[in-house]
CSV table of C-alpha atoms and ligand atoms in Angstrom, one decimal:
chain,number,residue,atom,x,y,z
A,1,UNK,CA,0.0,0.0,0.0
A,2,UNK,CA,1.4,3.4,-1.0
A,3,UNK,CA,1.6,6.2,1.6
A,4,UNK,CA,2.6,9.7,0.7
A,5,UNK,CA,4.7,11.4,3.5
A,6,UNK,CA,5.1,15.1,3.1
A,7,UNK,CA,8.0,16.5,5.0
A,8,UNK,CA,9.4,13.0,5.2
A,9,UNK,CA,13.0,14.0,5.4
A,10,UNK,CA,12.3,16.2,8.5
A,11,UNK,CA,12.7,15.2,12.1
A,12,UNK,CA,9.4,13.4,12.9
A,13,UNK,CA,8.7,12.5,9.2
A,14,UNK,CA,11.9,10.6,8.8
A,15,UNK,CA,11.3,8.5,12.0
A,16,UNK,CA,7.8,7.8,10.7
A,17,UNK,CA,9.0,6.7,7.3
A,18,UNK,CA,11.1,4.1,9.1
A,19,UNK,CA,8.0,2.8,11.0
A,20,UNK,CA,6.0,2.7,7.8
A,21,UNK,CA,8.6,0.8,5.9
A,22,UNK,CA,9.0,-1.6,8.8
A,23,UNK,CA,5.2,-2.1,8.8
A,24,UNK,CA,5.3,-3.0,5.1
A,25,UNK,CA,4.1,0.2,3.5
A,26,UNK,CA,5.6,1.6,0.3
A,27,UNK,CA,6.6,5.2,1.1
A,28,UNK,CA,6.8,8.2,-1.2
A,29,UNK,CA,8.3,11.4,0.3
A,30,UNK,CA,7.8,14.9,-0.9
A,31,UNK,CA,10.1,17.5,0.7
A,32,UNK,CA,11.7,20.7,-0.5
A,33,UNK,CA,14.6,20.3,2.0
A,34,UNK,CA,13.9,23.8,3.4
A,35,UNK,CA,14.6,22.4,6.8
A,36,UNK,CA,16.2,19.0,6.2
A,37,UNK,CA,19.0,17.3,4.5
A,38,UNK,CA,19.0,14.7,1.6
A,39,UNK,CA,21.4,12.6,3.6
A,40,UNK,CA,18.6,11.6,5.9
A,41,UNK,CA,17.6,9.1,3.1
A,42,UNK,CA,20.9,7.3,3.7
A,43,UNK,CA,20.1,7.1,7.4
A,44,UNK,CA,16.7,5.6,6.6
A,45,UNK,CA,18.3,3.1,4.3
A,46,UNK,CA,20.9,2.1,6.9
A,47,UNK,CA,18.1,1.3,9.4
A,48,UNK,CA,15.5,-0.4,7.1
A,49,UNK,CA,17.6,-1.5,4.1
A,50,UNK,CA,15.2,0.4,1.8
A,51,UNK,CA,15.3,3.9,0.2
A,52,UNK,CA,11.9,5.5,0.1
A,53,UNK,CA,10.9,7.2,-3.2
A,54,UNK,CA,11.8,10.9,-2.9
A,55,UNK,CA,10.6,13.9,-4.8
A,56,UNK,CA,12.0,17.3,-4.1
A,57,UNK,CA,9.6,20.2,-4.5
A,58,UNK,CA,7.6,22.8,-2.7
A,59,UNK,CA,4.0,21.7,-2.0
A,60,UNK,CA,2.9,25.3,-2.3
A,61,UNK,CA,3.6,24.9,-6.0
A,62,UNK,CA,0.3,23.7,-7.5
A,63,UNK,CA,1.7,22.7,-10.9
A,64,UNK,CA,4.5,20.6,-9.2
A,65,UNK,CA,1.8,18.9,-7.2
A,66,UNK,CA,-0.2,18.1,-10.3
A,67,UNK,CA,2.9,16.7,-12.0
A,68,UNK,CA,3.5,14.6,-8.9
A,69,UNK,CA,0.0,13.1,-8.7
A,70,UNK,CA,0.0,12.4,-12.4
A,71,UNK,CA,3.3,10.4,-12.0
A,72,UNK,CA,2.3,8.5,-8.8
A,73,UNK,CA,-1.0,6.7,-9.0
A,74,UNK,CA,-2.7,4.5,-6.4
A,75,UNK,CA,-1.7,6.5,-3.2
A,76,UNK,CA,-4.0,5.3,-0.4
A,77,UNK,CA,-3.2,7.8,2.3
A,78,UNK,CA,-1.2,10.9,3.1
A,79,UNK,CA,0.7,11.8,6.3
A,80,UNK,CA,1.2,15.6,6.2
A,81,UNK,CA,4.2,16.8,8.2
A,82,UNK,CA,5.5,19.5,5.9
A,83,UNK,CA,5.3,22.9,7.6
A,84,UNK,CA,7.5,25.6,9.1
A,85,UNK,CA,7.6,25.1,12.9
A,86,UNK,CA,9.7,27.8,14.7
A,87,UNK,CA,7.4,29.7,17.0
A,88,UNK,CA,9.6,32.8,17.3
A,89,UNK,CA,10.3,33.1,13.6
A,90,UNK,CA,6.6,32.9,13.0
A,91,UNK,CA,6.1,36.0,15.1
A,92,UNK,CA,8.7,37.9,13.1
A,93,UNK,CA,7.6,36.5,9.7
A,94,UNK,CA,3.9,35.8,10.0
A,95,UNK,CA,3.2,35.9,6.2
A,96,UNK,CA,5.9,33.4,5.5
A,97,UNK,CA,4.3,31.0,8.0
A,98,UNK,CA,0.7,31.5,6.9
A,99,UNK,CA,1.7,31.1,3.3
A,100,UNK,CA,3.8,28.0,3.7
A,101,UNK,CA,1.7,26.1,6.2
A,102,UNK,CA,-1.7,27.0,4.7
A,103,UNK,CA,-1.1,27.1,1.0
A,104,UNK,CA,0.7,23.7,1.2
A,105,UNK,CA,-2.3,22.2,3.0
A,106,UNK,CA,-4.8,23.8,0.6
A,107,UNK,CA,-2.9,22.4,-2.4
A,108,UNK,CA,-2.6,19.0,-0.9
A,109,UNK,CA,-6.3,18.8,0.0
A,110,UNK,CA,-7.2,19.8,-3.5
A,111,UNK,CA,-5.1,17.0,-5.0
A,112,UNK,CA,-6.4,14.5,-2.4
A,113,UNK,CA,-9.9,15.3,-3.6
A,114,UNK,CA,-9.2,15.1,-7.3
A,115,UNK,CA,-7.2,11.8,-6.9
A,116,UNK,CA,-9.7,10.1,-4.7
A,117,UNK,CA,-7.4,9.7,-1.7
A,118,UNK,CA,-9.5,9.1,1.4
A,119,UNK,CA,-7.2,9.1,4.3
A,120,UNK,CA,-5.2,11.9,5.9
A,121,UNK,CA,-3.1,12.1,9.0
A,122,UNK,CA,-2.3,15.6,10.0
A,123,UNK,CA,0.5,16.9,12.3
A,124,UNK,CA,-1.0,19.3,14.9
A,125,UNK,CA,0.3,20.5,18.2
A,126,UNK,CA,-0.7,20.8,21.9
A,127,UNK,CA,-0.1,24.5,21.3
A,128,UNK,CA,-3.8,24.7,20.3
A,129,UNK,CA,-4.7,24.4,24.0
A,130,UNK,CA,-2.6,27.4,25.1
A,131,UNK,CA,-2.4,27.3,29.0
A,132,UNK,CA,-5.2,24.8,29.8
A,133,UNK,CA,-7.4,25.5,32.7
A,134,UNK,CA,-7.0,22.0,34.1
A,135,UNK,CA,-4.3,19.4,33.7
A,136,UNK,CA,-3.7,16.8,32.3
A,137,UNK,CA,-5.3,18.2,29.2
A,138,UNK,CA,-7.7,16.0,27.2
A,139,UNK,CA,-8.9,16.5,23.6
A,140,UNK,CA,-12.2,18.1,24.7
A,141,UNK,CA,-10.4,21.1,26.3
A,142,UNK,CA,-11.2,24.3,24.5
A,143,UNK,CA,-8.9,25.5,21.8
A,144,UNK,CA,-7.6,28.9,23.0
A,145,UNK,CA,-6.6,32.0,21.0
A,146,UNK,CA,-3.2,31.2,19.4
A,147,UNK,CA,-0.1,32.8,20.9
A,148,UNK,CA,1.8,32.8,17.7
A,149,UNK,CA,1.2,32.8,13.9
A,150,UNK,CA,2.7,29.2,13.9
A,151,UNK,CA,0.1,28.1,16.5
A,152,UNK,CA,-2.6,29.8,14.5
A,153,UNK,CA,-1.7,27.9,11.4
A,154,UNK,CA,-2.3,24.6,13.3
A,155,UNK,CA,-5.7,25.8,14.5
A,156,UNK,CA,-6.7,27.1,11.1
A,157,UNK,CA,-5.5,23.9,9.4
A,158,UNK,CA,-7.6,21.8,11.6
A,159,UNK,CA,-10.6,24.0,10.7
A,160,UNK,CA,-9.8,23.8,7.0
A,161,UNK,CA,-9.6,20.0,7.2
A,162,UNK,CA,-12.9,19.8,9.1
A,163,UNK,CA,-14.7,21.8,6.6
A,164,UNK,CA,-13.3,19.8,3.7
A,165,UNK,CA,-14.4,16.6,5.3
A,166,UNK,CA,-17.8,18.1,5.9
A,167,UNK,CA,-18.2,18.8,2.2
A,168,UNK,CA,-16.6,15.6,0.9
A,169,UNK,CA,-18.2,12.5,2.5
A,170,UNK,CA,-15.5,10.0,1.5
A,171,UNK,CA,-12.6,11.7,3.3
A,172,UNK,CA,-11.3,11.1,6.8
A,173,UNK,CA,-8.6,12.7,8.9
A,174,UNK,CA,-6.9,12.0,12.2
A,175,UNK,CA,-5.2,15.1,13.6
A,176,UNK,CA,-2.5,14.3,16.0
A,177,UNK,CA,-1.7,16.9,18.6
A,178,UNK,CA,1.9,16.4,19.6
A,179,UNK,CA,3.3,17.5,22.9
A,180,UNK,CA,7.1,17.9,23.0
A,181,UNK,CA,8.9,15.4,20.7
A,182,UNK,CA,12.5,14.6,21.7
A,183,UNK,CA,15.1,12.0,21.1
A,184,UNK,CA,16.4,10.1,18.1
A,185,UNK,CA,16.3,6.7,16.5
A,186,UNK,CA,18.0,4.2,18.9
A,187,UNK,CA,20.1,2.9,15.9
A,188,UNK,CA,21.6,6.4,15.9
A,189,UNK,CA,21.5,7.1,12.1
A,190,UNK,CA,18.8,9.7,12.2
A,191,UNK,CA,17.7,12.4,14.6
A,192,UNK,CA,16.9,16.1,14.9
A,193,UNK,CA,18.9,18.5,12.8
A,194,UNK,CA,18.2,22.0,13.9
A,195,UNK,CA,19.6,24.6,11.5
A,196,UNK,CA,21.5,27.3,13.4
A,197,UNK,CA,20.9,27.9,17.1
A,198,UNK,CA,18.2,25.5,18.4
A,199,UNK,CA,15.0,26.8,19.7
A,200,UNK,CA,14.1,23.7,21.6
A,201,UNK,CA,15.4,22.5,25.0
A,202,UNK,CA,16.8,19.1,24.2
A,203,UNK,CA,18.9,20.0,21.1
A,204,UNK,CA,20.2,23.0,23.1
A,205,UNK,CA,21.2,20.7,25.9
A,206,UNK,CA,23.0,18.2,23.6
A,207,UNK,CA,24.8,21.0,21.8
A,208,UNK,CA,25.9,22.5,25.1
A,209,UNK,CA,27.2,19.1,26.3
A,210,UNK,CA,29.1,18.8,23.0
A,211,UNK,CA,30.7,22.2,23.5
A,212,UNK,CA,28.9,24.0,20.6
A,213,UNK,CA,27.0,26.2,23.0
A,214,UNK,CA,28.7,27.8,26.0
A,215,UNK,CA,25.8,27.2,28.4
A,216,UNK,CA,22.1,26.3,28.4
A,217,UNK,CA,19.9,29.3,29.0
A,218,UNK,CA,17.1,28.3,31.3
A,219,UNK,CA,14.2,30.6,30.6
A,220,UNK,CA,12.9,31.6,34.0
A,221,UNK,CA,12.9,29.9,37.4
A,222,UNK,CA,10.1,31.9,39.0
A,223,UNK,CA,7.1,30.0,37.6
A,224,UNK,CA,4.5,28.6,39.9
A,225,UNK,CA,5.9,25.0,39.7
A,226,UNK,CA,7.8,22.9,42.2
A,227,UNK,CA,11.2,24.1,41.1
A,228,UNK,CA,10.1,27.3,39.3
A,229,UNK,CA,10.8,26.1,35.8
A,230,UNK,CA,8.3,25.3,33.1
A,231,UNK,CA,6.7,21.8,32.8
A,232,UNK,CA,6.3,19.9,29.5
A,233,UNK,CA,5.3,16.5,28.4
A,234,UNK,CA,8.3,15.1,26.5
A,235,UNK,CA,7.4,12.4,24.0
A,236,UNK,CA,10.0,10.2,22.4
A,237,UNK,CA,10.1,10.6,18.6
A,238,UNK,CA,10.0,6.9,17.9
A,239,UNK,CA,6.9,6.4,20.1
A,240,UNK,CA,5.4,9.4,18.4
A,241,UNK,CA,6.1,8.0,15.0
A,242,UNK,CA,4.4,4.7,15.9
A,243,UNK,CA,1.2,6.6,16.6
A,244,UNK,CA,1.0,7.6,13.0
A,245,UNK,CA,0.9,4.0,11.9
A,246,UNK,CA,-1.7,3.3,14.5
A,247,UNK,CA,-3.8,6.3,13.2
A,248,UNK,CA,-3.5,5.1,9.6
A,249,UNK,CA,-4.5,1.6,10.6
A,250,UNK,CA,-7.4,2.9,12.5
A,251,UNK,CA,-8.8,4.6,9.5
A,252,UNK,CA,-8.0,1.7,7.1
A,253,UNK,CA,-9.3,-1.1,9.3
A,254,UNK,CA,-12.4,0.7,10.5
A,255,UNK,CA,-13.0,2.0,7.0
A,256,UNK,CA,-13.4,5.3,8.7
A,257,UNK,CA,-15.7,7.3,6.5
A,258,UNK,CA,-16.2,11.0,6.8
A,259,UNK,CA,-14.6,11.4,10.2
A,260,UNK,CA,-12.4,14.0,11.8
A,261,UNK,CA,-10.8,12.9,15.0
A,262,UNK,CA,-8.1,14.5,17.2
A,263,UNK,CA,-5.7,12.6,19.5
A,264,UNK,CA,-3.3,13.9,22.1
A,265,UNK,CA,0.2,12.3,21.7
A,266,UNK,CA,2.0,12.7,24.9
A,267,UNK,CA,3.4,10.5,27.6
A,268,UNK,CA,1.0,11.9,30.2
A,269,UNK,CA,3.7,13.0,32.6
A,270,UNK,CA,5.2,16.5,33.0
A,271,UNK,CA,8.9,17.2,33.6
A,272,UNK,CA,10.3,20.6,34.5
A,273,UNK,CA,13.2,22.1,32.6
A,274,UNK,CA,15.6,21.5,35.6
A,275,UNK,CA,14.4,17.9,35.8
A,276,UNK,CA,15.3,17.4,32.2
A,277,UNK,CA,18.7,18.9,32.8
A,278,UNK,CA,19.3,16.7,35.9
A,279,UNK,CA,18.1,13.6,34.0
A,280,UNK,CA,20.5,14.4,31.2
A,281,UNK,CA,23.4,14.8,33.6
A,282,UNK,CA,22.5,11.5,35.3
A,283,UNK,CA,22.3,9.4,32.1
A,284,UNK,CA,25.4,10.9,30.4
A,285,UNK,CA,27.6,11.7,33.4
A,286,UNK,CA,28.2,15.1,31.9
A,287,UNK,CA,27.9,18.2,34.1
A,288,UNK,CA,25.9,20.8,32.1
A,289,UNK,CA,26.7,24.5,32.3
A,290,UNK,CA,23.5,26.5,32.6
A,291,UNK,CA,22.4,30.1,33.5
A,292,UNK,CA,19.0,31.2,34.7
A,293,UNK,CA,17.7,33.9,32.4
A,294,UNK,CA,14.5,35.9,32.1
A,295,UNK,CA,11.3,34.1,31.1
A,296,UNK,CA,10.9,33.5,27.3
A,297,UNK,CA,8.0,35.6,26.0
A,298,UNK,CA,5.0,33.4,25.1
A,299,UNK,CA,6.0,30.3,27.2
A,300,UNK,CA,3.2,28.4,28.8
A,301,UNK,CA,3.8,27.6,32.5
A,302,UNK,CA,2.9,23.9,32.4
A,303,UNK,CA,1.2,21.5,30.0
A,304,UNK,CA,1.0,17.7,29.9
A,305,UNK,CA,-1.3,15.4,28.1
A,306,UNK,CA,-4.1,13.1,29.1
A,307,UNK,CA,-3.3,10.5,26.4
A,308,UNK,CA,-6.1,8.1,27.4
A,309,UNK,CA,-8.0,8.5,24.2
A,310,UNK,CA,-5.0,7.6,22.1
A,311,UNK,CA,-4.2,4.7,24.5
A,312,UNK,CA,-7.6,3.3,24.1
A,313,UNK,CA,-8.7,4.0,20.5
A,314,UNK,CA,-5.3,3.9,18.8
A,315,UNK,CA,-4.1,1.1,21.0
A,316,UNK,CA,-0.9,3.2,21.4
A,317,UNK,CA,1.1,4.2,24.4
A,318,UNK,CA,4.3,6.1,24.9
A,319,UNK,CA,6.8,3.6,26.5
A,320,UNK,CA,10.2,5.2,26.2
A,321,UNK,CA,11.6,6.7,29.4
A,322,UNK,CA,13.0,10.2,29.6
A,323,UNK,CA,16.4,8.6,30.4
A,324,UNK,CA,16.4,6.7,27.1
A,325,UNK,CA,15.1,9.6,25.0
A,326,UNK,CA,17.8,11.8,26.3
A,327,UNK,CA,20.4,9.1,25.7
A,328,UNK,CA,19.3,8.6,22.1
A,329,UNK,CA,19.4,12.4,21.6
A,330,UNK,CA,22.9,12.5,23.0
A,331,UNK,CA,24.1,9.5,20.9
A,332,UNK,CA,22.7,11.2,17.8
A,333,UNK,CA,24.5,14.5,18.6
A,334,UNK,CA,27.8,12.7,18.9
A,335,UNK,CA,27.3,10.6,15.8
A,336,UNK,CA,26.2,13.5,13.7
A,337,UNK,CA,29.1,15.8,14.8
A,338,UNK,CA,31.7,13.1,14.1
A,339,UNK,CA,30.2,12.6,10.7
A,340,UNK,CA,30.4,16.3,10.0
A,341,UNK,CA,34.1,16.3,10.9
A,342,UNK,CA,34.9,13.3,8.6
B,401,NAD,P1,10.9,19.5,10.4
B,401,NAD,O1,11.2,20.9,10.0
B,401,NAD,O2,12.1,18.7,10.9
B,401,NAD,O3,10.2,18.8,9.2
B,401,NAD,C1,9.3,19.4,8.3
B,401,NAD,C2,9.8,19.1,6.9
B,401,NAD,O4,8.9,19.7,6.0
B,401,NAD,C3,11.2,19.6,6.6
B,401,NAD,O5,12.0,18.5,6.1
B,401,NAD,C4,11.0,20.7,5.5
B,401,NAD,O6,12.0,20.7,4.6
B,401,NAD,C5,9.6,20.3,4.9
B,401,NAD,N1,8.8,21.4,4.3
B,401,NAD,C6,8.4,22.5,4.9
B,401,NAD,N2,7.7,23.2,4.1
B,401,NAD,C7,7.6,22.5,2.9
B,401,NAD,C8,6.9,22.8,1.7
B,401,NAD,N3,6.2,23.9,1.5
B,401,NAD,N4,7.1,21.8,0.7
B,401,NAD,C9,7.8,20.7,0.9
B,401,NAD,N5,8.4,20.4,2.1
B,401,NAD,C10,8.3,21.3,3.1
B,401,NAD,O7,9.8,19.5,11.5
B,401,NAD,P2,9.2,18.4,12.5
B,401,NAD,O8,9.7,18.7,13.8
B,401,NAD,O9,9.5,17.1,11.9
B,401,NAD,O10,7.7,18.7,12.4
B,401,NAD,C11,6.8,18.0,11.5
B,401,NAD,C12,5.4,18.5,11.7
B,401,NAD,O11,5.0,18.3,13.1
B,401,NAD,C13,5.2,20.0,11.4
B,401,NAD,O12,4.0,20.2,10.8
B,401,NAD,C14,5.2,20.6,12.8
B,401,NAD,O13,4.5,21.8,12.8
B,401,NAD,C15,4.6,19.6,13.6
B,401,NAD,N6,4.9,19.6,15.1
B,401,NAD,C16,6.2,19.6,15.5
B,401,NAD,C17,6.5,19.7,16.8
B,401,NAD,C18,8.0,19.7,17.3
B,401,NAD,O14,8.3,20.1,18.4
B,401,NAD,N7,8.9,19.2,16.4
B,401,NAD,C19,5.5,19.9,17.8
B,401,NAD,C20,4.2,19.9,17.3
B,401,NAD,C21,3.9,19.8,16.0
B,402,UFG,N1,13.8,26.1,27.2
B,402,UFG,C1,14.9,26.7,27.9
B,402,UFG,N2,16.0,26.9,27.2
B,402,UFG,C2,16.1,26.6,25.9
B,402,UFG,C3,15.0,26.1,25.2
B,402,UFG,C4,13.9,25.9,25.9
B,402,UFG,O1,14.8,26.9,29.1
B,402,UFG,O2,17.2,26.9,25.3
B,402,UFG,C5,12.6,25.9,28.0
B,402,UFG,C6,11.4,26.7,27.5
B,402,UFG,O3,11.4,27.9,28.1
B,402,UFG,C7,10.2,25.8,27.9
B,402,UFG,C8,10.8,24.4,27.8
B,402,UFG,O4,12.2,24.5,27.8
B,402,UFG,O5,9.9,26.0,29.2
B,402,UFG,C9,10.4,23.7,26.4
B,402,UFG,O6,10.7,24.5,25.4
B,402,UFG,P1,10.8,24.1,23.9
B,402,UFG,O7,11.2,25.2,23.0
B,402,UFG,O8,11.6,22.8,23.7
B,402,UFG,O9,9.3,23.6,23.6
B,402,UFG,P2,8.0,24.4,23.6
B,402,UFG,O10,7.1,23.7,24.6
B,402,UFG,O11,8.2,25.9,23.8
B,402,UFG,O12,7.4,24.3,22.1
B,402,UFG,C10,7.4,23.0,21.4
B,402,UFG,C11,7.6,23.3,19.9
B,402,UFG,C12,6.4,24.0,19.4
B,402,UFG,C13,5.1,23.2,19.7
B,402,UFG,C14,5.1,23.0,21.2
B,402,UFG,C15,3.9,22.1,21.5
B,402,UFG,O13,8.7,24.1,19.7
B,402,UFG,O14,6.5,24.0,17.9
B,402,UFG,O15,6.2,22.3,21.6
B,402,UFG,O16,3.9,21.0,20.7
B,402,UFG,F1,4.1,24.0,19.3
């Protein structure tokens, strides 16, 4: 069965391609490499023994999309990862984010309709909940006004997909709201490749430990939490990837017709920034330099998932410990840096 993976050379996409191949799906990737590297395909091949089909173009280009769908017939489902994702950059360049994240989705939905593809898995985010009133946050919590253009593109995208399904009775979509994806493939050949200075905590930690960054900046220790630092639900990227196969299978097996469902993908447990730092130090034996700085504008104090719906209906559960996720992230950092120096 053919599955199209947009953004398939990116961080979460590449890990999902591996799970798809290992589950026997034939994978076709579209990616314009705006935030990833073609060598990821070699990493995938090293792990699975197979190269996925790869087409490089921008999904915002409607003509390129037409050419693609004329070339590849018989695609059963689409997993749509391709998007820009840096929250801060989206505040500075809102049009770039609205254009890329929404035009790509509109184009893709148009082609999905005209080529009779019925199943879509969409990459959403827990950012749609803002600071939830009660925790853990379940899927029925209200979507709050977005704090950034990036977050808004996720909210608007879910609305666009819902309306499209409403008007086209054969299509179904599962929207997966990720909490904080971390870690790398345990085989060590693929992982996160932040371009420039990382925005996210774990790549900043591994780069600091490797000596690329002088110290970790801890953004605020005066929050109303047990140690004053923010709390997040860190979900291992391999666990997260597996949920995409489960979502796909749910739609295929149940012949889900005309349905829009959302699922939280989190481990269900919150860790503070300092707990992540301490856990990293424990599993690697490395003492991490850090400084407490001011709060980062827009940060939510605490958020963690109620993943029971995904546990029950997708028959999926996050099983990787924070220790193992941080170790895989660290192993990937070392492998990748050595490769760069070769
Ligand atoms: P990523 O940047 O590593 O991967 C996205 C991929 O999409 C990249 O390879 C990029 O080159 C490609 N791409 C972007 N725009 C494109 C376009 N117009 N045409 C073709 N290719 C394009 O990001 P990721 O962390 O793997 O995230 C994947 C998805 O998950 C995104 O939609 C993101 O918003 C969502 N998400 C990520 C996180 C996170 O913390 N990583 C959290 C919640 C949701
Ligand atoms: N943090 C630091 N120092 C850093 C980086 C982060 O202290 O160098 C702190 C942040 O202040 C926050 C926590 O670590 O308290 C987590 O920050 P991340 O940037 O790793 O993650 P966020 O929760 O801010 O955002 C991430 C993605 C968003 C996505 C969101 C929810 O970056 O795209 O998770 O899925 F929307």
